[in-house]
PDB file of C-alpha atoms and ligand atoms in Angstrom:
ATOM      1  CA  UNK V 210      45.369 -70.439 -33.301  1.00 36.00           C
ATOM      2  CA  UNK V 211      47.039 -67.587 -33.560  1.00 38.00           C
ATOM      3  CA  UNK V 212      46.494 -64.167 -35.544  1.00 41.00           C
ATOM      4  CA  UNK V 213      49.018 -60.831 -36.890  1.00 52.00           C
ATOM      5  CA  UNK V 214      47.370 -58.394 -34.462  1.00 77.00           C
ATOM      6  CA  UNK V 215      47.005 -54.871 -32.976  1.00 92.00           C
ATOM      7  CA  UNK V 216      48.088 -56.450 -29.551  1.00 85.00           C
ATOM      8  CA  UNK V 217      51.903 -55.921 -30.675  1.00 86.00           C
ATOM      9  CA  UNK V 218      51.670 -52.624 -31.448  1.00 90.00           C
ATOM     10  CA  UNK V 219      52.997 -50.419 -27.807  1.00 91.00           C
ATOM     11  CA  UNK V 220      51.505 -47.342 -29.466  1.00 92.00           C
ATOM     12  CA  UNK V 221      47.880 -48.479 -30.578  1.00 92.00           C
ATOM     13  CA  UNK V 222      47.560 -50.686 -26.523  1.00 91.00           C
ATOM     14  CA  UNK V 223      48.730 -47.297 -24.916  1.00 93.00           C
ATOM     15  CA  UNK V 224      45.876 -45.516 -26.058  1.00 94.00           C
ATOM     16  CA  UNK V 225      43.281 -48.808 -25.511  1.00 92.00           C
ATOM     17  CA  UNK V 226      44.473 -48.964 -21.820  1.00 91.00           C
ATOM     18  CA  UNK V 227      43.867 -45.648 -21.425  1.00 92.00           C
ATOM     19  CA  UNK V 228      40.104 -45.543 -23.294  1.00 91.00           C
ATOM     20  CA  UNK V 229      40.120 -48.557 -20.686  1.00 89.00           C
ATOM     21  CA  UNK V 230      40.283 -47.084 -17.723  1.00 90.00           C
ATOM     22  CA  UNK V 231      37.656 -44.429 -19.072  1.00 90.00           C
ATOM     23  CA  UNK V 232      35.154 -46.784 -20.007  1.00 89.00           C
ATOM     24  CA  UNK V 233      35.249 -48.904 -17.245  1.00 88.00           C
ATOM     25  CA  UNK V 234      34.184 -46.425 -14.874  1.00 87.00           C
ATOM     26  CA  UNK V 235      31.320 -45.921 -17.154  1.00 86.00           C
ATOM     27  CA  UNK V 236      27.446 -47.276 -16.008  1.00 81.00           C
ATOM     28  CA  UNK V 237      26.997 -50.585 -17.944  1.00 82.00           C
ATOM     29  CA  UNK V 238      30.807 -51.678 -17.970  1.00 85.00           C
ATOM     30  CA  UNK V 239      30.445 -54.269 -15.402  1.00 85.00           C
ATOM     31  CA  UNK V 240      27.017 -55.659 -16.373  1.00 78.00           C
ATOM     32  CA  UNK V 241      23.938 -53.933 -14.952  1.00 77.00           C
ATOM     33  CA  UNK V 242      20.211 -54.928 -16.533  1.00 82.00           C
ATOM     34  CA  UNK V 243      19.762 -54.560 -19.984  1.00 84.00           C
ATOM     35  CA  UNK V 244      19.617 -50.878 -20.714  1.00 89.00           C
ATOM     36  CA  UNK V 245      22.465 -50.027 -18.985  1.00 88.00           C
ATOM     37  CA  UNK V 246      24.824 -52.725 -20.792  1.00 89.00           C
ATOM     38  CA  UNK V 247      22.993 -51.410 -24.529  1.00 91.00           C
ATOM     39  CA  UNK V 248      23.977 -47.848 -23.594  1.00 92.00           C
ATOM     40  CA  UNK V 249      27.479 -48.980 -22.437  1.00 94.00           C
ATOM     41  CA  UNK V 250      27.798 -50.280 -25.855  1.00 95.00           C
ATOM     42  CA  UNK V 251      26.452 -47.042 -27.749  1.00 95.00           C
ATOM     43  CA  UNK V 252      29.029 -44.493 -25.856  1.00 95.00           C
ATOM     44  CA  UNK V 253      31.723 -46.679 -26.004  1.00 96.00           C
ATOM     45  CA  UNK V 254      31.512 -46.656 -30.263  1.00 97.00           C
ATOM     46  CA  UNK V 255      30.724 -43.087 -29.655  1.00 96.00           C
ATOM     47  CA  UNK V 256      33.584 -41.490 -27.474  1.00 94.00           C
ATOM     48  CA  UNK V 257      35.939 -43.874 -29.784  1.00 96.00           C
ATOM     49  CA  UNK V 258      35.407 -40.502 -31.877  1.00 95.00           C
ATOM     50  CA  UNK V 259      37.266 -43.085 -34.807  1.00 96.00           C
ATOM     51  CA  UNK V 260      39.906 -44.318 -33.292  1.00 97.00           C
ATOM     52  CA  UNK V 261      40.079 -48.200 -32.815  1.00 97.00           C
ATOM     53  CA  UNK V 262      41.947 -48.567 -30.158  1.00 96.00           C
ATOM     54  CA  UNK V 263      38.757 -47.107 -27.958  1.00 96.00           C
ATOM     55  CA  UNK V 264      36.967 -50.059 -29.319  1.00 97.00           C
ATOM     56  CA  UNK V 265      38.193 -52.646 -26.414  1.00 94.00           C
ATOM     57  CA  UNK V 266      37.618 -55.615 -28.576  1.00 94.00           C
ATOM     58  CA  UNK V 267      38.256 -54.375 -32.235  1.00 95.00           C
ATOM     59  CA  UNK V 268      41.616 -56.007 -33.684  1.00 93.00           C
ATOM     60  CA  UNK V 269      41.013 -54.873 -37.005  1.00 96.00           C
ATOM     61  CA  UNK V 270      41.185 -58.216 -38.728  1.00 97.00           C
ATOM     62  CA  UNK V 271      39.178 -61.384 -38.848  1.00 97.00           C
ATOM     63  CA  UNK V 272      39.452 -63.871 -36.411  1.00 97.00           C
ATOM     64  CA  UNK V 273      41.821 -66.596 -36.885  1.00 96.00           C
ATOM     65  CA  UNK V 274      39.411 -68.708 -35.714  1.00 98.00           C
ATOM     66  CA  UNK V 275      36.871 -67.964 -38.308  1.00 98.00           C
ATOM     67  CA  UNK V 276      39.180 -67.706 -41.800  1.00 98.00           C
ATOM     68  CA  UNK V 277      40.642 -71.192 -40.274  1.00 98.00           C
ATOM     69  CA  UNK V 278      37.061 -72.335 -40.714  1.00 98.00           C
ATOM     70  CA  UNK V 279      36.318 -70.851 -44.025  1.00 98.00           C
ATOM     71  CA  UNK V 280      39.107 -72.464 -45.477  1.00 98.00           C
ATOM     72  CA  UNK V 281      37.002 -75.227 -45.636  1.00 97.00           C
ATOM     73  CA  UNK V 282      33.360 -73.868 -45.220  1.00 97.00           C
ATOM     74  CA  UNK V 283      33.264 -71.823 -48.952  1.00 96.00           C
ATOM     75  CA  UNK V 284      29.583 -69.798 -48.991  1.00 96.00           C
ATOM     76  CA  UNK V 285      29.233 -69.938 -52.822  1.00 94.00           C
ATOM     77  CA  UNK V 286      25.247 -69.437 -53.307  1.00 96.00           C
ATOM     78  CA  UNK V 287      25.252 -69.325 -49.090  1.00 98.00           C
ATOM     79  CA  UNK V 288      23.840 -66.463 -47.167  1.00 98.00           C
ATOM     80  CA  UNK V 289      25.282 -65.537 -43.603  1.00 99.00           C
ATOM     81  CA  UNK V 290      24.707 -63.300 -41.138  1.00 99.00           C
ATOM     82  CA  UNK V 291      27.329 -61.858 -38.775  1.00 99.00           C
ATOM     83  CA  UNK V 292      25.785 -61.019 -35.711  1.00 98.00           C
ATOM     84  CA  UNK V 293      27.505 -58.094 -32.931  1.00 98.00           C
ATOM     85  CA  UNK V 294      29.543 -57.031 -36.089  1.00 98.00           C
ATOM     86  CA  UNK V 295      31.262 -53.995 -34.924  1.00 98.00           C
ATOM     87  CA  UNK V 296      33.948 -52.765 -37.228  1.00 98.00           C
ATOM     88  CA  UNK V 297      32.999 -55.384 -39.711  1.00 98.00           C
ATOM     89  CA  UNK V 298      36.285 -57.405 -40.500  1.00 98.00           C
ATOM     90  CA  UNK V 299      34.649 -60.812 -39.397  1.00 98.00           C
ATOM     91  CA  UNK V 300      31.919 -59.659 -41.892  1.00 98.00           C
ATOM     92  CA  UNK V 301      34.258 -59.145 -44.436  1.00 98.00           C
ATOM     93  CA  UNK V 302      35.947 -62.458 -44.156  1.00 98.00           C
ATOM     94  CA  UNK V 303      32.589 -63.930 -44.890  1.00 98.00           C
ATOM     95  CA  UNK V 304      31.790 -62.226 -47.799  1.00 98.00           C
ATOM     96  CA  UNK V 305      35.347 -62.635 -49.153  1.00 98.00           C
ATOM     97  CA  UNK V 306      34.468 -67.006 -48.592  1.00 98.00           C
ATOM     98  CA  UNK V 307      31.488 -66.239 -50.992  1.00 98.00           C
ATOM     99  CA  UNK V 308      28.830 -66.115 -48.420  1.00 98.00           C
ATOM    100  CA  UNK V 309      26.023 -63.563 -49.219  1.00 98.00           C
ATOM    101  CA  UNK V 310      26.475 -61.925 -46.251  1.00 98.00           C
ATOM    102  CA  UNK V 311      24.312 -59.490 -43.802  1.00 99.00           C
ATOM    103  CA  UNK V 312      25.801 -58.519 -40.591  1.00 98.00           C
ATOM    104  CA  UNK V 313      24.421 -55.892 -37.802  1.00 98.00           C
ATOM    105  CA  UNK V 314      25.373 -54.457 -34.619  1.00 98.00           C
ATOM    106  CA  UNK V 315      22.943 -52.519 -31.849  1.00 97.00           C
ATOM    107  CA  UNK V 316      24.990 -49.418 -32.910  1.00 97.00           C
ATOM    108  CA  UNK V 317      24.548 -47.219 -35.883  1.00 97.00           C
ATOM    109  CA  UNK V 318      28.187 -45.795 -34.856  1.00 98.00           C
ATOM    110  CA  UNK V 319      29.520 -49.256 -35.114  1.00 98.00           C
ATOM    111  CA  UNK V 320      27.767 -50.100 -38.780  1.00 98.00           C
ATOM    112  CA  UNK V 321      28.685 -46.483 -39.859  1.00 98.00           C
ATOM    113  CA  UNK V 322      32.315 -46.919 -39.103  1.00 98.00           C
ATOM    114  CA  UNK V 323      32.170 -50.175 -40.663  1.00 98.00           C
ATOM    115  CA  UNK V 324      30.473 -48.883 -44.196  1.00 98.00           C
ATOM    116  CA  UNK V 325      33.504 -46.449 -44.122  1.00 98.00           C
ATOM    117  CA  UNK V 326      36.314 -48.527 -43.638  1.00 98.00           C
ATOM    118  CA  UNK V 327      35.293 -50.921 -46.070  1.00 98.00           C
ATOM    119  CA  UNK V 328      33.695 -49.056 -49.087  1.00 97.00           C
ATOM    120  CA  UNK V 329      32.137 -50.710 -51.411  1.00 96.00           C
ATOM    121  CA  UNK V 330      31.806 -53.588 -49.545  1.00 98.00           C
ATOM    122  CA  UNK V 331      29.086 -56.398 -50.922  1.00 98.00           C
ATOM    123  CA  UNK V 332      27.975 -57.231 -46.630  1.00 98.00           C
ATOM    124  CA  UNK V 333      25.035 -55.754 -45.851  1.00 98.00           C
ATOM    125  CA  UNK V 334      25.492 -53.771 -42.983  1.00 98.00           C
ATOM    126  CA  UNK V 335      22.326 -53.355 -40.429  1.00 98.00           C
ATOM    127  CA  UNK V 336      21.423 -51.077 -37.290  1.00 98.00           C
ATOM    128  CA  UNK V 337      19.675 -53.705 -35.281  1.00 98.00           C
ATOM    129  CA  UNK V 338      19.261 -55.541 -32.012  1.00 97.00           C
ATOM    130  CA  UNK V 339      19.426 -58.993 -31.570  1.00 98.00           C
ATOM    131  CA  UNK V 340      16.584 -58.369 -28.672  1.00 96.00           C
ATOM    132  CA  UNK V 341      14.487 -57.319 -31.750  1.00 97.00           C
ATOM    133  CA  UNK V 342      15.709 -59.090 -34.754  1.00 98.00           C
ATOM    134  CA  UNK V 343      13.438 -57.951 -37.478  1.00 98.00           C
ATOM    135  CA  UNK V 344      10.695 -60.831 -38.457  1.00 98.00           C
ATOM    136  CA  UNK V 345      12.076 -61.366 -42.227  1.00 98.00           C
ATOM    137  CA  UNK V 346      15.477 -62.763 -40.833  1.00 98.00           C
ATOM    138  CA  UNK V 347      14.104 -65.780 -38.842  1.00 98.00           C
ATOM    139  CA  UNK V 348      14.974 -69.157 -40.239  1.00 98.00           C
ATOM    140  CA  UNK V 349      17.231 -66.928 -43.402  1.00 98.00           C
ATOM    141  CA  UNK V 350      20.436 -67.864 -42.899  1.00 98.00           C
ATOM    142  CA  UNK V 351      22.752 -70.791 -44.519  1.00 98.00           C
ATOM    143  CA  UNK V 352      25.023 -69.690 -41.883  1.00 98.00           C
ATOM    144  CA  UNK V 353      25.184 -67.998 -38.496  1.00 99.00           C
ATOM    145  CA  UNK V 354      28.400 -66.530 -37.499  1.00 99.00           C
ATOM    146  CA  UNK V 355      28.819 -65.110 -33.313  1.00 98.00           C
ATOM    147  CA  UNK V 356      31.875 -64.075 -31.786  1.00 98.00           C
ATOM    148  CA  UNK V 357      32.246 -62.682 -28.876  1.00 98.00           C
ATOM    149  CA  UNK V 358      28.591 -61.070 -28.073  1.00 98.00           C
ATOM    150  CA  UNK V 359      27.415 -63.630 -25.863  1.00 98.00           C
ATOM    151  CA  UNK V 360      30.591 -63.442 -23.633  1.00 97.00           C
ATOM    152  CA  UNK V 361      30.040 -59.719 -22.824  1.00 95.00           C
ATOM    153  CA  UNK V 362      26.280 -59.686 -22.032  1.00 94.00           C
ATOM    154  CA  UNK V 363      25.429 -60.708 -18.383  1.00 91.00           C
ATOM    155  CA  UNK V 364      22.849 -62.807 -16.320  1.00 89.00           C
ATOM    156  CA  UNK V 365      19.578 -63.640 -18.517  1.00 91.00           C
ATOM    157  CA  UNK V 366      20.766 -61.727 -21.510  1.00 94.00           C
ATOM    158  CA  UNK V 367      22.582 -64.546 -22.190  1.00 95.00           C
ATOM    159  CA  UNK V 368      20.360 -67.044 -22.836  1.00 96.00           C
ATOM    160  CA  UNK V 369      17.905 -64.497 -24.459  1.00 96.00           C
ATOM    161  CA  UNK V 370      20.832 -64.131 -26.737  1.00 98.00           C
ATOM    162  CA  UNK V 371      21.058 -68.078 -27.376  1.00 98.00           C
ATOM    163  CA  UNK V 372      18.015 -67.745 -28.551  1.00 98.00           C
ATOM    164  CA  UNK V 373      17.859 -64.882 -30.583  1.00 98.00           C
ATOM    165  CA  UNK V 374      20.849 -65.838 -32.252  1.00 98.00           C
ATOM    166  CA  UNK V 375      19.480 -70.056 -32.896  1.00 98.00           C
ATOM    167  CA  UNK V 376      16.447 -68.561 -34.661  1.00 98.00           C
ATOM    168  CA  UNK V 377      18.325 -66.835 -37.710  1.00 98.00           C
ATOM    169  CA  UNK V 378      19.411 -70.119 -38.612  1.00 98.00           C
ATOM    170  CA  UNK V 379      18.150 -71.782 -41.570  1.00 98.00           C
ATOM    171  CA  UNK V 380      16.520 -75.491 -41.787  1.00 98.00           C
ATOM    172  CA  UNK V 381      19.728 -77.158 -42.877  1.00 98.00           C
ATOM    173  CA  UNK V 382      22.230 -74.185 -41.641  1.00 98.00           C
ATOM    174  CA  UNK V 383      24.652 -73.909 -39.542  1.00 98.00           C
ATOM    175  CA  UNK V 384      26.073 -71.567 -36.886  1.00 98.00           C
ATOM    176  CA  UNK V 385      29.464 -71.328 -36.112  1.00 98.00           C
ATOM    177  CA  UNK V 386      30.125 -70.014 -32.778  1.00 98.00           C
ATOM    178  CA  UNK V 387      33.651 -68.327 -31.010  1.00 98.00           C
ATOM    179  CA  UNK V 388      33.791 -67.567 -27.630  1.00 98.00           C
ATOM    180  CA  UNK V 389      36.001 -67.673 -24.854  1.00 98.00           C
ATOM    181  CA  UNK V 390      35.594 -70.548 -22.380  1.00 98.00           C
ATOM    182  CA  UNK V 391      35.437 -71.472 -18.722  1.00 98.00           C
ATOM    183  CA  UNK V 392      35.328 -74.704 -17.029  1.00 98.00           C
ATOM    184  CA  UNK V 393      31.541 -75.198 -15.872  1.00 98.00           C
ATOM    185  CA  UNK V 394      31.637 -73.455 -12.292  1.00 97.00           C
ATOM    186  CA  UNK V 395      34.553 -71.303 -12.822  1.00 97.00           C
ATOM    187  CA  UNK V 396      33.680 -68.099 -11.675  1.00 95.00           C
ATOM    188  CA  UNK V 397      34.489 -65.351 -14.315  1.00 94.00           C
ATOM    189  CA  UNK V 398      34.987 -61.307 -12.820  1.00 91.00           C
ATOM    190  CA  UNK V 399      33.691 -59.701 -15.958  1.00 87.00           C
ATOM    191  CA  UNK V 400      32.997 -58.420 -19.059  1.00 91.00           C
ATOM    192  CA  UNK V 401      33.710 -60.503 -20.960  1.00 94.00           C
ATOM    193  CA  UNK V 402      32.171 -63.834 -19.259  1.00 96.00           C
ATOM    194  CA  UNK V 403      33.560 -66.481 -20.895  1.00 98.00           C
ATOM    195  CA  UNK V 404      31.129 -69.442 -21.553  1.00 98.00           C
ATOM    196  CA  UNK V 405      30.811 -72.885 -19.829  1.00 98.00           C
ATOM    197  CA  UNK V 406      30.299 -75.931 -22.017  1.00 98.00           C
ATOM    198  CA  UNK V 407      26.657 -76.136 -20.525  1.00 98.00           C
ATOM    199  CA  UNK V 408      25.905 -72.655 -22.319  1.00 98.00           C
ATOM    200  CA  UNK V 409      27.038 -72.916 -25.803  1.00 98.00           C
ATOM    201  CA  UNK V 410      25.426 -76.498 -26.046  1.00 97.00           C
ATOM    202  CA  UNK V 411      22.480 -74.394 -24.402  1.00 98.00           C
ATOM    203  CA  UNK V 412      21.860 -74.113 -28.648  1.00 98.00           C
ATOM    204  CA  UNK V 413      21.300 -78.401 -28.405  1.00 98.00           C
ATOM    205  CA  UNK V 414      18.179 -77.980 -26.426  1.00 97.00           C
ATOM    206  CA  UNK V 415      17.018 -75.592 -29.267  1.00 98.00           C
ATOM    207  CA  UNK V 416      17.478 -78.584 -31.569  1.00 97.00           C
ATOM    208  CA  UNK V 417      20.676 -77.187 -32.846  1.00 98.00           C
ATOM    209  CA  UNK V 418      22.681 -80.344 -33.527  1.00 98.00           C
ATOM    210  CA  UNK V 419      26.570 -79.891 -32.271  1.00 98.00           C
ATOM    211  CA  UNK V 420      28.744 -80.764 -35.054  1.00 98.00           C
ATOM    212  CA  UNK V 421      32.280 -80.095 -33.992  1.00 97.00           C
ATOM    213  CA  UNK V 422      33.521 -78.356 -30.847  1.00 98.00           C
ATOM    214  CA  UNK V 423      37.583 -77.351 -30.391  1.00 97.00           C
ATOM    215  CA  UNK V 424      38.944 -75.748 -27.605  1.00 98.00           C
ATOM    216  CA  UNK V 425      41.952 -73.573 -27.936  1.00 98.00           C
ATOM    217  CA  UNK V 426      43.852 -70.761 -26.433  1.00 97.00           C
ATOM    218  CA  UNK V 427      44.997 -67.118 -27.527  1.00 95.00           C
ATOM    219  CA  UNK V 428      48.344 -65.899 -25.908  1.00 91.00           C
ATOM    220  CA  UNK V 429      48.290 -62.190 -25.193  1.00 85.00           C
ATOM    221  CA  UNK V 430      51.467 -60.883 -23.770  1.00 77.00           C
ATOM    222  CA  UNK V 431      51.279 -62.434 -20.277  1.00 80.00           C
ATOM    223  CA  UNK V 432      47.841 -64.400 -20.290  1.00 90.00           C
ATOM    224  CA  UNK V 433      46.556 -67.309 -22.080  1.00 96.00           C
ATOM    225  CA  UNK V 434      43.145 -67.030 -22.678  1.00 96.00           C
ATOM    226  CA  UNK V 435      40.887 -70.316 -23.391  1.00 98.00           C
ATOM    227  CA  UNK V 436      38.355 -70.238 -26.352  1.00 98.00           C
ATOM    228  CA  UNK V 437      35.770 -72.229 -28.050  1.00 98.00           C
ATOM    229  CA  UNK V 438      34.643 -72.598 -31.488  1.00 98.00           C
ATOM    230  CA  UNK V 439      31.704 -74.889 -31.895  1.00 98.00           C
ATOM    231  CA  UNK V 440      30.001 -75.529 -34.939  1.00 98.00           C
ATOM    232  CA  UNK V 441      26.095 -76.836 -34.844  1.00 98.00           C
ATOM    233  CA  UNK V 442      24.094 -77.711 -37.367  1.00 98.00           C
ATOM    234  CA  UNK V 443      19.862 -77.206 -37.958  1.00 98.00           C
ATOM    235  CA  UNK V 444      18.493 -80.373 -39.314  1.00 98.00           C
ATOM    236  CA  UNK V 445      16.569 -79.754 -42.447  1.00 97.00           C
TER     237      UNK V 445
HETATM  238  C1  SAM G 791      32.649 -57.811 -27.750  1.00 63.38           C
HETATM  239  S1  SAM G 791      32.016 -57.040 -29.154  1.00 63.38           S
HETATM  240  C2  SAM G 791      32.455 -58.188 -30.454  1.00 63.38           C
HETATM  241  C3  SAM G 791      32.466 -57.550 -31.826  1.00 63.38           C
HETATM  242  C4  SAM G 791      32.787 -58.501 -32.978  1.00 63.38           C
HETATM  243  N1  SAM G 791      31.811 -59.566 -33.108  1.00 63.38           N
HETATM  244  C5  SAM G 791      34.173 -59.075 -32.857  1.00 63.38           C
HETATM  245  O1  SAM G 791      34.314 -60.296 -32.935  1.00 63.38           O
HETATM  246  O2  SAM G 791      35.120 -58.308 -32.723  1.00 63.38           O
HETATM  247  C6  SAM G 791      30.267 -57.271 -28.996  1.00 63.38           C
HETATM  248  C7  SAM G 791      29.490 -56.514 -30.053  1.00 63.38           C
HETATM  249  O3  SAM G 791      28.106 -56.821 -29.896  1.00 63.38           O
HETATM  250  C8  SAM G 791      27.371 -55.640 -30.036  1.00 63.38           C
HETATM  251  N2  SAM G 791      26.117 -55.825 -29.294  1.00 63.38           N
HETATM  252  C9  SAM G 791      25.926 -55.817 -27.963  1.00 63.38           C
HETATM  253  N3  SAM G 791      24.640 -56.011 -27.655  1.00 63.38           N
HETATM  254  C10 SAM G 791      23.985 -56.165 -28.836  1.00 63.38           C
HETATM  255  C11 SAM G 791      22.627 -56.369 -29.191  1.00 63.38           C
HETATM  256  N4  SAM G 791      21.674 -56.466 -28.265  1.00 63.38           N
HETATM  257  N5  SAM G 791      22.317 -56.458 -30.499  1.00 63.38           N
HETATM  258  C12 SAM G 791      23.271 -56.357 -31.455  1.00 63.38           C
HETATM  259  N6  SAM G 791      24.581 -56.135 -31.173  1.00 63.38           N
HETATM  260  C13 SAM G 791      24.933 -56.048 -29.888  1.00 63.38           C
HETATM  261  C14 SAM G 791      28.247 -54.548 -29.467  1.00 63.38           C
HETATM  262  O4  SAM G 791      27.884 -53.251 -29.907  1.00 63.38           O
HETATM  263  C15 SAM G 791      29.623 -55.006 -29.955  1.00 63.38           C
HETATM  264  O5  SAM G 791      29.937 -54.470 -31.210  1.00 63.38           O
END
């Protein structure tokens, strides 16, 4: 799978190496407990000041991944949730499949920025935490889409966050998952930390049922970076 991205463009990765090497020396880049991690998050949308190539992981499209899937996963009369949205394009791509969508991110700079590049836009765009998912979304959604926030949290966040994120899924939904991917032991020097098999089917033991699981890779320049995207399904 491959996708048109910012990643060719000298000018735009200039500037995100150098917001890199600023917000890595930051508290919170490299994991810490869960405050620290939460306010890395929050400055790093913040000293961004608007421009996207702060934002280490904003590409400014969908992922190929996920419009690959839609092509056969239309959301006519579906709700979804996007969940870590950032600058909203994943968000987008689900509303554009028909999908009633709602889609939130722990920063208000993050769903602000995302209201404004996108005006107009049918997704309903949250403030909120998936450590503190308001009560009215458990169980709501036809669809669950998460990429990428599992990979940069760290330690028992993680599996609080397999949690948090199995419960917005509706009796007969689905959540779609994309991730990078490790081999079970590897050891990963992160953010991100990509996930071993035993995580992601972590959702299983929540009685998530796994309906399709493809691994792939993304070339970047001079890496190759293994992914997952593993669909699982709620029974009714
Ligand atoms: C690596 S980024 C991925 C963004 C987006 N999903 C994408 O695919 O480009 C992780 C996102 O999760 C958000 N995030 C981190 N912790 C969160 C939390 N506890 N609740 C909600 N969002 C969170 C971050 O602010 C960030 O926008």
């Amino acid at each position: 799978m491959s996708s048109k991205d910012v990643h060719s463009d000298p000018v735009f990765m200039g500037r995100r190496q150098a917001a890199r090497d600023r917000i890595d020396a930051l508290t919170g880049a490299k994991g810490g407990d869960a405050d620290d991690r939460l306010a890395w998050f929050h400055t790093v949308y913040k000293e961004a000041n608007g421009d996207p190539a702060a934002v280490p992981w904003a590409d400014l499209a969908p992922k190929a991944a996920l419009t690959e899937w839609l092509a056969n996963a239309p959301g006519t009369g579906l709700t979804a949730i996007d969940i870590g949205c950032g600058l909203g394009d994943n968000a987008e791509a689900l509303s554009a499949a028909g999908y009633r969508t709602t889609a939130f991110d722990v920063s208000s700079d993050a769903v602000s920025w995302a209201k404004k590049r996108f005006p107009g836009s049918a997704v309903a765009y949250h403030a909120a935490d998936l450590f503190d998912l308001p009560a009215t979304w458990t169980a709501a959604f036809d669809l669950a889409h998460e990429c990428y926030t599992i990979q940069a949290l760290d330690g028992d966040l993680r599996e609080k966050a397999v949690g948090s994120i199995a419960s917005l899924v509706a009796p007969g939904g689905r959540l779609l998952l994309i991730n990078r991917s490790r081999g079970e032991g590897v050891y990963a020097d992160g953010p991100p930390w990509p996930l071993q098999p035993s995580e992601w089917r972590q959702f299983e033991h929540l009685g998530l049922e796994l309906e399709d699981e493809t691994l792939y890779e993304i070339q970047r320049q001079d890496r190759i970076i293994p992914h997952v995207r593993a669909v699982f399904r709620k029974p009714a």
